[in-house]
Amino acid sequence: MEEEKKTFDANEAALLVKELNESFRTGKTKSYEWRVSQLKSIEKMVVEREKDIYEALYKDLSKPEFEAFVSEIAMVKSSCKEALKELKHWMKPEKAKTSMETYPSSAEIVSEPLGAVLVISTWNYPFALSVKPVIGAITAGNATVLKPSEIAPATSSLLSKLFEEYLDRSAVRVVEGDVPQTTALLEQKWDKIFYTGSPRVGRIIMTAAAKHLTPVVLELGGNAQLLLILMLTYKLLQGGSLEASGRFCPKLIDALRKGIEECFGTDPMESKDISRIVSSNHFSRLQSLMDEYKVYNKIVVGGQRNQKELKIAPTIFLDVPGDSQLMQEEIFGPLLPIITVENVKDSIDLINSKPKPLAAYLFTNNDKLKNYFVQSVSSGGMAINDTVLHVTVSSLPFGGVGESGMGSYHGKFSFDAFSHKKAVLYRSFSGDSSVRYPPYTPEKQKLIKAVMNGGIFNIILALMGWSRD
């Protein structure tokens, strides 16, 4: 595998795309039977190799088996089951209305596959965020290449082996590697690129795609710390002030401290239920965020770290400066900054002053505030009185807006993300009218205006040679 990574260059990538396009042009990936067979193979793969998936996720992230099942394996199984149940319905053309101008006619919207697509996944959910987009690409009938994250090497290697063993290699492939391999892939002409990761890399993906006018879905990130801004403000609805916030804040900190103890014990670093940081580079990045001179003295809970084991205890900061690095980027680590604000409006203004996040959360029982929050805050998605759970609802689109991405997927939205919605109008040879063609006599002009302006009475008048003009 290491040798394959070293030799995979632009020429190899071009050959791969050529092979996939040739396979796609045979038409086999468009068939309902092929799509179902691949979905069933993924389902079988997850069931039969569940233990291997757990082991890979533990090697990469020390992810507890419970979390691995809930957030990775169960999510993939659920996506397969829904796609198998609904695929026939998704593939069925959607009837569309026609107008008087096209009479007699009928119309429909046909979902057709795009061709050869590229999926580039990330490391925080390295199995689910690799396989779920591939499921969408397969349900839509595409030939697909998956580039897993090299930052989660055990999962990447396993995905390569499993796809080789369970899926149709002529139409579904995995390419491992890091920057050179990804660059080689991005130099090719794809029919769509799906990327999950950071806004910084998202810009690189979009720049490469623009060269070939390739459409993209970008699942990026945002300022997840917005959650705690709202957690503080929801207690201040009754004309609260900064003084009230100051009284509430110690209670919140104490409750969070107790919650961490209940989950991970008095020494979180000894807990078997805490994942590790994915790599030494990410550990160093998080450590620099914690040690920045603007925030190191703002730690109120946690702060312990073990570089050898790549573990950091859940750490809470209070009132960190807005210009600190902790508040400038997606954290991807167990660091939670809390900002106190004077009132609800200030919290909304603060949220809206920053790039639009992938998700925004509000905790409150006040219906008026719920509505205000939903109407006032723009984000990829929202959850009220919970976090992340909206991701599990397949009838909701999952995606970003602005800095947090473009496009969406999950459930039918995954099928749509990898499909072209082709407009089709059907007419017969009978019923064609000479009014459409020269010479454009005054009578024809009156009739066509009547038809296009609508109203049966005007049409009757025009046919009789009369007009309201």
CSV table of C-alpha atoms in Angstrom, one decimal:
chain,number,residue,atom,x,y,z
A,1,MET,CA,0.0,0.0,0.0
A,2,GLU,CA,2.9,2.4,0.8
A,3,GLU,CA,4.3,1.7,-2.7
A,4,GLU,CA,1.0,2.4,-4.3
A,5,LYS,CA,0.8,5.7,-2.4
A,6,LYS,CA,4.2,6.7,-3.7
A,7,THR,CA,3.5,5.9,-7.3
A,8,PHE,CA,0.1,7.5,-7.5
A,9,ASP,CA,0.6,10.7,-9.5
A,10,ALA,CA,-1.3,12.8,-12.0
A,11,ASN,CA,-0.8,10.1,-14.7
A,12,GLU,CA,-2.2,7.4,-12.5
A,13,ALA,CA,-5.1,9.6,-11.5
A,14,ALA,CA,-5.9,10.4,-15.1
A,15,LEU,CA,-5.9,6.6,-15.9
A,16,LEU,CA,-8.2,6.0,-13.0
A,17,VAL,CA,-10.7,8.6,-14.1
A,18,LYS,CA,-10.6,7.2,-17.7
A,19,GLU,CA,-11.4,3.7,-16.4
A,20,LEU,CA,-14.2,4.9,-14.2
A,21,ASN,CA,-15.7,7.0,-17.1
A,22,GLU,CA,-15.5,3.9,-19.4
A,23,SER,CA,-17.3,1.9,-16.8
A,24,PHE,CA,-19.9,4.6,-16.3
A,25,ARG,CA,-20.5,4.8,-20.1
A,26,THR,CA,-21.5,1.1,-20.2
A,27,GLY,CA,-24.6,2.1,-18.3
A,28,LYS,CA,-24.3,-0.5,-15.6
A,29,THR,CA,-24.1,2.0,-12.6
A,30,LYS,CA,-27.4,3.6,-13.8
A,31,SER,CA,-29.4,0.4,-13.3
A,32,TYR,CA,-31.5,-0.1,-10.2
A,33,GLU,CA,-30.1,-3.6,-9.8
A,34,TRP,CA,-26.4,-2.4,-9.7
A,35,ARG,CA,-27.2,0.3,-7.2
A,36,VAL,CA,-29.1,-2.1,-4.9
A,37,SER,CA,-26.3,-4.7,-5.1
A,38,GLN,CA,-23.7,-2.1,-4.0
A,39,LEU,CA,-25.8,-0.9,-1.1
A,40,LYS,CA,-26.4,-4.4,0.1
A,41,SER,CA,-22.7,-5.0,-0.2
A,42,ILE,CA,-21.9,-2.0,2.0
A,43,GLU,CA,-24.6,-3.2,4.5
A,44,LYS,CA,-23.0,-6.7,4.5
A,45,MET,CA,-19.5,-5.1,4.9
A,46,VAL,CA,-20.5,-3.2,8.0
A,47,VAL,CA,-22.1,-6.2,9.6
A,48,GLU,CA,-19.4,-8.7,8.9
A,49,ARG,CA,-16.4,-6.4,9.6
A,50,GLU,CA,-17.9,-4.4,12.5
A,51,LYS,CA,-15.1,-5.6,14.9
A,52,ASP,CA,-12.4,-4.4,12.4
A,53,ILE,CA,-14.1,-1.0,12.1
A,54,TYR,CA,-14.1,-0.7,15.9
A,55,GLU,CA,-10.4,-1.5,16.0
A,56,ALA,CA,-9.4,1.0,13.3
A,57,LEU,CA,-11.4,3.8,15.0
A,58,TYR,CA,-9.7,2.9,18.3
A,59,LYS,CA,-6.2,3.0,16.7
A,60,ASP,CA,-6.9,6.4,15.1
A,61,LEU,CA,-8.9,8.1,17.9
A,62,SER,CA,-9.1,5.8,20.9
A,63,LYS,CA,-12.9,6.1,20.2
A,64,PRO,CA,-14.9,4.1,22.7
A,65,GLU,CA,-16.9,1.3,21.1
A,66,PHE,CA,-20.2,2.9,22.2
A,67,GLU,CA,-19.4,6.1,20.4
A,68,ALA,CA,-18.0,4.2,17.4
A,69,PHE,CA,-21.3,2.3,17.1
A,70,VAL,CA,-23.6,5.3,17.6
A,71,SER,CA,-21.8,7.9,15.5
A,72,GLU,CA,-20.2,5.8,12.8
A,73,ILE,CA,-21.5,2.2,12.3
A,74,ALA,CA,-25.2,2.8,13.1
A,75,MET,CA,-25.2,5.9,10.9
A,76,VAL,CA,-23.9,4.0,7.9
A,77,LYS,CA,-26.3,1.1,8.5
A,78,SER,CA,-29.2,3.5,8.7
A,79,SER,CA,-28.2,5.2,5.5
A,80,CYS,CA,-28.1,1.9,3.7
A,81,LYS,CA,-31.4,0.7,5.0
A,82,GLU,CA,-33.2,4.0,4.0
A,83,ALA,CA,-31.6,4.0,0.6
A,84,LEU,CA,-32.6,0.4,-0.1
A,85,LYS,CA,-36.2,1.1,1.0
A,86,GLU,CA,-36.6,4.4,-0.9
A,87,LEU,CA,-34.3,4.1,-3.9
A,88,LYS,CA,-37.1,3.0,-6.4
A,89,HIS,CA,-39.1,6.1,-5.3
A,90,TRP,CA,-36.1,8.4,-5.5
A,91,MET,CA,-35.3,7.2,-9.1
A,92,LYS,CA,-38.9,7.7,-10.3
A,93,PRO,CA,-39.3,10.7,-12.5
A,94,GLU,CA,-41.2,13.6,-10.9
A,95,LYS,CA,-44.2,14.9,-12.7
A,96,ALA,CA,-44.2,18.6,-13.5
A,97,LYS,CA,-46.9,21.0,-14.6
A,98,THR,CA,-47.0,22.5,-18.0
A,99,SER,CA,-48.5,25.7,-19.3
A,100,MET,CA,-51.0,26.8,-21.9
A,101,GLU,CA,-48.1,27.9,-24.2
A,102,THR,CA,-46.9,24.3,-24.5
A,103,TYR,CA,-50.4,22.6,-24.9
A,104,PRO,CA,-50.7,19.8,-25.6
A,105,SER,CA,-47.8,18.5,-23.5
A,106,SER,CA,-46.6,16.8,-20.4
A,107,ALA,CA,-43.4,17.2,-18.4
A,108,GLU,CA,-41.2,15.5,-15.8
A,109,ILE,CA,-38.0,15.9,-13.9
A,110,VAL,CA,-35.6,13.0,-14.4
A,111,SER,CA,-32.8,12.4,-11.9
A,112,GLU,CA,-29.8,11.2,-13.8
A,113,PRO,CA,-26.3,10.3,-12.5
A,114,LEU,CA,-23.5,12.8,-13.1
A,115,GLY,CA,-20.7,10.4,-14.1
A,116,ALA,CA,-17.4,10.0,-12.2
A,117,VAL,CA,-17.4,11.7,-8.8
A,118,LEU,CA,-14.7,12.3,-6.1
A,119,VAL,CA,-15.4,12.1,-2.4
A,120,ILE,CA,-12.7,13.5,-0.1
A,121,SER,CA,-13.4,12.8,3.6
A,122,THR,CA,-12.2,13.9,6.9
A,123,TRP,CA,-10.8,12.4,10.1
A,124,ASN,CA,-13.1,13.3,13.0
A,125,TYR,CA,-15.7,10.6,11.9
A,126,PRO,CA,-13.4,8.8,9.5
A,127,PHE,CA,-15.7,5.9,8.7
A,128,ALA,CA,-19.1,7.5,8.6
A,129,LEU,CA,-18.0,10.6,6.8
A,130,SER,CA,-16.3,8.5,4.2
A,131,VAL,CA,-19.0,5.9,3.6
A,132,LYS,CA,-22.2,8.0,3.8
A,133,PRO,CA,-21.3,10.3,0.9
A,134,VAL,CA,-20.3,7.2,-1.1
A,135,ILE,CA,-23.7,5.8,-0.4
A,136,GLY,CA,-25.3,8.9,-1.9
A,137,ALA,CA,-23.1,8.7,-5.0
A,138,ILE,CA,-23.9,5.1,-5.5
A,139,THR,CA,-27.7,5.6,-5.0
A,140,ALA,CA,-27.6,8.3,-7.7
A,141,GLY,CA,-25.8,5.9,-10.1
A,142,ASN,CA,-22.3,7.3,-10.3
A,143,ALA,CA,-18.8,5.8,-10.5
A,144,THR,CA,-17.0,6.9,-7.4
A,145,VAL,CA,-13.6,7.5,-6.0
A,146,LEU,CA,-13.1,7.9,-2.2
A,147,LYS,CA,-10.1,9.6,-0.8
A,148,PRO,CA,-10.1,8.9,3.0
A,149,SER,CA,-8.2,11.2,5.4
A,150,GLU,CA,-4.6,10.3,5.9
A,151,ILE,CA,-4.8,11.7,9.4
A,152,ALA,CA,-6.8,8.6,10.3
A,153,PRO,CA,-4.5,6.0,8.7
A,154,ALA,CA,-6.0,2.8,10.3
A,155,THR,CA,-9.5,3.7,9.1
A,156,SER,CA,-8.2,4.8,5.7
A,157,SER,CA,-6.3,1.5,5.2
A,158,LEU,CA,-9.3,-0.5,6.3
A,159,LEU,CA,-11.6,1.3,3.9
A,160,SER,CA,-9.3,0.6,1.0
A,161,LYS,CA,-9.3,-3.1,1.9
A,162,LEU,CA,-13.0,-3.4,2.5
A,163,PHE,CA,-14.0,-1.5,-0.7
A,164,GLU,CA,-11.7,-3.8,-2.7
A,165,GLU,CA,-13.3,-6.9,-1.1
A,166,TYR,CA,-17.0,-5.9,-1.1
A,167,LEU,CA,-17.7,-3.4,-3.9
A,168,ASP,CA,-17.5,-3.3,-7.6
A,169,ARG,CA,-13.9,-2.2,-8.3
A,170,SER,CA,-14.7,-1.2,-11.9
A,171,ALA,CA,-16.9,1.6,-10.5
A,172,VAL,CA,-16.0,2.2,-6.9
A,173,ARG,CA,-12.4,2.8,-5.8
A,174,VAL,CA,-10.4,4.1,-2.9
A,175,VAL,CA,-7.2,6.1,-3.2
A,176,GLU,CA,-5.1,6.5,-0.1
A,177,GLY,CA,-2.4,9.1,0.5
A,178,ASP,CA,-2.0,12.7,1.5
A,179,VAL,CA,-1.3,16.0,-0.2
A,180,PRO,CA,0.4,14.7,-3.4
A,181,GLN,CA,-2.2,12.1,-4.0
A,182,THR,CA,-5.1,14.5,-3.3
A,183,THR,CA,-3.5,17.1,-5.6
A,184,ALA,CA,-3.2,14.5,-8.4
A,185,LEU,CA,-6.8,13.7,-8.0
A,186,LEU,CA,-7.9,17.3,-8.0
A,187,GLU,CA,-6.0,17.9,-11.3
A,188,GLN,CA,-8.5,15.6,-13.1
A,189,LYS,CA,-11.9,16.5,-14.5
A,190,TRP,CA,-14.6,15.1,-12.3
A,191,ASP,CA,-18.4,15.4,-12.6
A,192,LYS,CA,-18.7,16.4,-9.0
A,193,ILE,CA,-16.4,16.8,-5.9
A,194,PHE,CA,-17.7,16.2,-2.4
A,195,TYR,CA,-15.4,17.4,0.3
A,196,THR,CA,-15.6,17.4,4.1
A,197,GLY,CA,-13.1,19.4,6.1
A,198,SER,CA,-11.8,22.9,6.8
A,199,PRO,CA,-12.7,26.2,5.1
A,200,ARG,CA,-9.0,26.6,4.3
A,201,VAL,CA,-8.8,23.4,2.3
A,202,GLY,CA,-12.3,24.0,1.0
A,203,ARG,CA,-10.9,27.0,-0.9
A,204,ILE,CA,-8.2,24.8,-2.5
A,205,ILE,CA,-10.8,22.3,-3.5
A,206,MET,CA,-13.1,25.0,-5.1
A,207,THR,CA,-10.2,26.6,-6.9
A,208,ALA,CA,-9.2,23.2,-8.4
A,209,ALA,CA,-12.8,22.5,-9.4
A,210,ALA,CA,-13.2,25.9,-11.0
A,211,LYS,CA,-10.6,24.9,-13.6
A,212,HIS,CA,-13.0,22.3,-15.1
A,213,LEU,CA,-16.3,24.0,-14.0
A,214,THR,CA,-16.9,21.1,-11.7
A,215,PRO,CA,-19.7,21.5,-9.2
A,216,VAL,CA,-18.8,20.9,-5.5
A,217,VAL,CA,-20.4,20.1,-2.2
A,218,LEU,CA,-18.3,21.5,0.6
A,219,GLU,CA,-19.1,20.4,4.1
A,220,LEU,CA,-16.9,22.7,6.2
A,221,GLY,CA,-17.0,24.0,9.7
A,222,GLY,CA,-17.7,27.0,11.9
A,223,ASN,CA,-17.5,28.5,15.4
A,224,ALA,CA,-19.0,25.7,17.5
A,225,GLN,CA,-18.5,27.9,20.6
A,226,LEU,CA,-21.7,29.8,19.7
A,227,LEU,CA,-23.5,27.1,21.7
A,228,LEU,CA,-22.3,28.4,25.1
A,229,ILE,CA,-23.1,32.0,24.2
A,230,LEU,CA,-26.7,31.1,24.0
A,231,MET,CA,-26.6,28.9,27.1
A,232,LEU,CA,-25.8,31.9,29.1
A,233,THR,CA,-28.3,34.2,27.5
A,234,TYR,CA,-31.3,32.0,27.9
A,235,LYS,CA,-31.4,32.8,31.6
A,236,LEU,CA,-31.5,36.5,30.9
A,237,LEU,CA,-34.9,36.7,29.2
A,238,GLN,CA,-36.7,38.6,31.9
A,239,GLY,CA,-34.8,41.9,31.4
A,240,GLY,CA,-31.6,40.3,32.7
A,241,SER,CA,-28.4,42.3,32.9
A,242,LEU,CA,-24.6,41.7,33.0
A,243,GLU,CA,-24.9,41.4,36.8
A,244,ALA,CA,-27.5,38.6,36.4
A,245,SER,CA,-25.1,36.9,34.0
A,246,GLY,CA,-22.3,37.2,36.5
A,247,ARG,CA,-24.4,35.5,39.1
A,248,PHE,CA,-25.5,32.7,36.8
A,249,CYS,CA,-22.1,32.0,35.3
A,250,PRO,CA,-20.5,30.3,38.4
A,251,LYS,CA,-23.6,28.0,38.6
A,252,LEU,CA,-23.1,27.1,35.0
A,253,ILE,CA,-19.4,26.4,35.5
A,254,ASP,CA,-20.1,24.3,38.5
A,255,ALA,CA,-22.8,22.3,36.7
A,256,LEU,CA,-20.4,21.7,33.8
A,257,ARG,CA,-17.6,20.6,36.2
A,258,LYS,CA,-20.0,18.1,37.9
A,259,GLY,CA,-21.2,16.8,34.5
A,260,ILE,CA,-17.6,16.1,33.4
A,261,GLU,CA,-16.9,14.3,36.6
A,262,GLU,CA,-20.1,12.2,36.2
A,263,CYS,CA,-19.0,11.2,32.7
A,264,PHE,CA,-15.3,10.8,33.1
A,265,GLY,CA,-14.5,10.6,36.8
A,266,THR,CA,-12.4,13.0,39.0
A,267,ASP,CA,-9.4,12.4,36.7
A,268,PRO,CA,-10.6,12.5,33.1
A,269,MET,CA,-7.1,11.6,31.9
A,270,GLU,CA,-7.6,8.1,33.3
A,271,SER,CA,-11.0,7.6,31.7
A,272,LYS,CA,-11.4,4.9,29.1
A,273,ASP,CA,-14.3,6.8,27.6
A,274,ILE,CA,-12.3,9.8,26.4
A,275,SER,CA,-11.0,9.7,22.8
A,276,ARG,CA,-7.4,10.9,22.1
A,277,ILE,CA,-6.4,13.7,19.8
A,278,VAL,CA,-6.0,12.3,16.3
A,279,SER,CA,-2.3,13.2,15.8
A,280,SER,CA,0.7,14.9,17.3
A,281,ASN,CA,0.2,17.9,15.0
A,282,HIS,CA,-3.3,18.4,16.1
A,283,PHE,CA,-2.2,18.0,19.7
A,284,SER,CA,0.4,20.7,19.3
A,285,ARG,CA,-2.2,22.9,17.6
A,286,LEU,CA,-4.7,22.6,20.5
A,287,GLN,CA,-1.9,23.1,23.0
A,288,SER,CA,-0.9,26.3,21.3
A,289,LEU,CA,-4.5,27.5,21.5
A,290,MET,CA,-4.6,26.7,25.3
A,291,ASP,CA,-1.2,28.3,26.0
A,292,GLU,CA,-1.8,31.6,24.1
A,293,TYR,CA,-1.1,34.5,26.4
A,294,LYS,CA,-4.6,35.9,25.9
A,295,VAL,CA,-6.4,32.7,27.2
A,296,TYR,CA,-4.1,30.5,29.3
A,297,ASN,CA,-5.3,32.2,32.5
A,298,LYS,CA,-9.0,31.9,31.5
A,299,ILE,CA,-9.1,28.2,32.2
A,300,VAL,CA,-11.8,27.4,34.8
A,301,VAL,CA,-12.2,23.7,34.4
A,302,GLY,CA,-9.7,21.1,33.2
A,303,GLY,CA,-6.5,22.0,31.4
A,304,GLN,CA,-4.7,18.7,32.0
A,305,ARG,CA,-2.9,17.2,29.0
A,306,ASN,CA,-0.6,14.2,28.2
A,307,GLN,CA,1.4,14.6,25.0
A,308,LYS,CA,2.7,11.0,25.0
A,309,GLU,CA,-0.9,9.7,25.0
A,310,LEU,CA,-2.2,12.6,22.9
A,311,LYS,CA,-5.0,13.3,25.5
A,312,ILE,CA,-6.4,16.5,26.7
A,313,ALA,CA,-9.0,16.7,29.5
A,314,PRO,CA,-12.3,18.6,28.8
A,315,THR,CA,-11.3,22.2,29.3
A,316,ILE,CA,-13.5,25.2,29.8
A,317,PHE,CA,-12.5,28.8,29.4
A,318,LEU,CA,-14.4,31.8,30.7
A,319,ASP,CA,-14.6,35.2,28.9
A,320,VAL,CA,-11.8,34.6,26.4
A,321,PRO,CA,-11.0,37.6,24.2
A,322,GLY,CA,-12.8,37.7,20.8
A,323,ASP,CA,-9.5,38.2,19.0
A,324,SER,CA,-7.8,35.1,20.5
A,325,GLN,CA,-7.0,32.2,18.3
A,326,LEU,CA,-9.4,30.0,20.2
A,327,MET,CA,-12.2,32.2,18.9
A,328,GLN,CA,-10.9,32.4,15.3
A,329,GLU,CA,-11.1,28.8,14.0
A,330,GLU,CA,-12.9,25.5,14.4
A,331,ILE,CA,-11.4,23.9,17.4
A,332,PHE,CA,-11.8,20.1,16.8
A,333,GLY,CA,-10.8,19.3,20.4
A,334,PRO,CA,-12.2,19.2,24.0
A,335,LEU,CA,-11.9,23.0,24.5
A,336,LEU,CA,-15.0,25.0,25.3
A,337,PRO,CA,-14.9,28.8,25.5
A,338,ILE,CA,-17.7,30.6,27.3
A,339,ILE,CA,-18.5,34.2,26.6
A,340,THR,CA,-20.9,36.2,28.9
A,341,VAL,CA,-23.1,38.8,27.3
A,342,GLU,CA,-25.5,41.4,28.7
A,343,ASN,CA,-28.7,40.4,26.9
A,344,VAL,CA,-30.1,38.2,24.2
A,345,LYS,CA,-29.8,40.8,21.5
A,346,ASP,CA,-26.0,41.1,22.2
A,347,SER,CA,-25.6,37.4,21.8
A,348,ILE,CA,-27.4,37.3,18.5
A,349,ASP,CA,-25.4,40.3,17.3
A,350,LEU,CA,-22.2,38.5,18.3
A,351,ILE,CA,-23.2,35.4,16.4
A,352,ASN,CA,-24.1,37.3,13.3
A,353,SER,CA,-20.8,39.3,13.4
A,354,LYS,CA,-18.9,36.0,12.8
A,355,PRO,CA,-18.9,33.7,9.7
A,356,LYS,CA,-22.0,31.6,9.5
A,357,PRO,CA,-21.5,28.3,11.4
A,358,LEU,CA,-22.3,24.8,10.3
A,359,ALA,CA,-24.6,24.5,13.4
A,360,ALA,CA,-26.1,26.8,16.0
A,361,TYR,CA,-27.8,25.7,19.2
A,362,LEU,CA,-30.2,27.3,21.7
A,363,PHE,CA,-31.2,26.1,25.1
A,364,THR,CA,-34.5,27.6,26.3
A,365,ASN,CA,-38.1,26.9,27.1
A,366,ASN,CA,-39.2,30.3,25.8
A,367,ASP,CA,-41.1,29.9,22.6
A,368,LYS,CA,-40.6,33.5,21.7
A,369,LEU,CA,-36.9,33.2,21.9
A,370,LYS,CA,-36.9,30.0,19.9
A,371,ASN,CA,-38.7,31.8,17.0
A,372,TYR,CA,-36.4,34.8,17.4
A,373,PHE,CA,-33.3,32.6,17.2
A,374,VAL,CA,-34.5,30.6,14.2
A,375,GLN,CA,-35.4,33.8,12.3
A,376,SER,CA,-32.3,35.8,13.3
A,377,VAL,CA,-29.4,33.4,13.1
A,378,SER,CA,-28.2,32.0,9.8
A,379,SER,CA,-26.4,28.6,10.1
A,380,GLY,CA,-26.2,25.3,8.2
A,381,GLY,CA,-28.5,23.7,10.7
A,382,MET,CA,-29.9,24.1,14.2
A,383,ALA,CA,-31.0,22.2,17.2
A,384,ILE,CA,-33.0,23.6,20.1
A,385,ASN,CA,-32.3,22.2,23.5
A,386,ASP,CA,-29.8,19.6,22.2
A,387,THR,CA,-26.6,19.5,20.1
A,388,VAL,CA,-25.7,17.5,17.0
A,389,LEU,CA,-28.9,15.4,17.1
A,390,HIS,CA,-30.3,17.1,14.0
A,391,VAL,CA,-27.6,15.3,12.1
A,392,THR,CA,-29.3,12.0,12.7
A,393,VAL,CA,-32.6,13.0,11.1
A,394,SER,CA,-32.4,11.9,7.5
A,395,SER,CA,-35.4,14.0,6.4
A,396,LEU,CA,-33.3,17.1,7.2
A,397,PRO,CA,-30.6,18.3,4.9
A,398,PHE,CA,-27.1,18.5,6.5
A,399,GLY,CA,-24.9,21.2,5.1
A,400,GLY,CA,-23.3,24.5,5.6
A,401,VAL,CA,-23.9,28.1,4.5
A,402,GLY,CA,-21.3,30.7,3.6
A,403,GLU,CA,-18.0,30.0,5.4
A,404,SER,CA,-19.4,26.7,6.6
A,405,GLY,CA,-19.9,25.2,3.2
A,406,MET,CA,-22.4,24.8,0.3
A,407,GLY,CA,-24.7,22.0,-0.7
A,408,SER,CA,-26.2,19.3,1.6
A,409,TYR,CA,-26.7,15.6,2.0
A,410,HIS,CA,-28.2,12.8,4.1
A,411,GLY,CA,-31.2,10.7,3.0
A,412,LYS,CA,-32.8,11.8,-0.2
A,413,PHE,CA,-30.6,14.9,-0.1
A,414,SER,CA,-27.6,12.7,-0.7
A,415,PHE,CA,-29.3,11.2,-3.8
A,416,ASP,CA,-30.0,14.7,-5.0
A,417,ALA,CA,-26.5,16.0,-4.3
A,418,PHE,CA,-25.1,13.5,-6.8
A,419,SER,CA,-27.8,13.7,-9.4
A,420,HIS,CA,-28.6,16.1,-12.2
A,421,LYS,CA,-32.3,17.1,-12.3
A,422,LYS,CA,-33.0,16.9,-16.0
A,423,ALA,CA,-36.1,18.7,-17.3
A,424,VAL,CA,-38.0,16.8,-20.0
A,425,LEU,CA,-41.0,18.1,-22.0
A,426,TYR,CA,-43.1,15.7,-24.1
A,427,ARG,CA,-45.2,16.8,-27.0
A,428,SER,CA,-46.9,15.0,-29.9
A,429,PHE,CA,-46.8,16.0,-33.5
A,430,SER,CA,-50.5,16.8,-33.3
A,431,GLY,CA,-51.8,20.0,-32.0
A,432,ASP,CA,-49.0,22.2,-33.3
A,433,SER,CA,-50.2,25.7,-34.2
A,434,SER,CA,-49.1,27.9,-37.0
A,435,VAL,CA,-49.4,30.9,-34.7
A,436,ARG,CA,-45.8,30.2,-33.6
A,437,TYR,CA,-44.3,30.7,-37.0
A,438,PRO,CA,-43.9,33.5,-39.5
A,439,PRO,CA,-45.5,35.5,-41.0
A,440,TYR,CA,-46.4,37.3,-37.8
A,441,THR,CA,-49.7,38.7,-38.8
A,442,PRO,CA,-51.7,41.1,-36.5
A,443,GLU,CA,-54.2,38.2,-35.8
A,444,LYS,CA,-51.4,35.9,-34.7
A,445,GLN,CA,-49.9,38.6,-32.5
A,446,LYS,CA,-53.2,39.2,-30.8
A,447,LEU,CA,-53.7,35.5,-30.2
A,448,ILE,CA,-50.2,34.8,-28.9
A,449,LYS,CA,-50.4,37.8,-26.5
A,450,ALA,CA,-53.8,36.5,-25.3
A,451,VAL,CA,-52.3,33.0,-24.6
A,452,MET,CA,-49.2,34.3,-22.9
A,453,ASN,CA,-51.1,36.9,-20.8
A,454,GLY,CA,-53.5,34.2,-19.7
A,455,GLY,CA,-57.3,34.2,-19.3
A,456,ILE,CA,-59.6,32.1,-21.4
A,457,PHE,CA,-61.9,35.1,-22.2
A,458,ASN,CA,-59.0,37.0,-23.8
A,459,ILE,CA,-58.1,33.9,-25.9
A,460,ILE,CA,-61.7,33.5,-27.1
A,461,LEU,CA,-61.9,37.1,-28.1
A,462,ALA,CA,-58.6,36.8,-30.0
A,463,LEU,CA,-59.8,33.7,-31.8
A,464,MET,CA,-62.9,35.6,-32.8
A,465,GLY,CA,-60.8,38.4,-34.2
A,466,TRP,CA,-61.6,40.8,-31.4
A,467,SER,CA,-59.4,42.4,-28.7
A,468,ARG,CA,-59.7,44.4,-25.6
A,469,ASP,CA,-57.0,46.7,-26.9
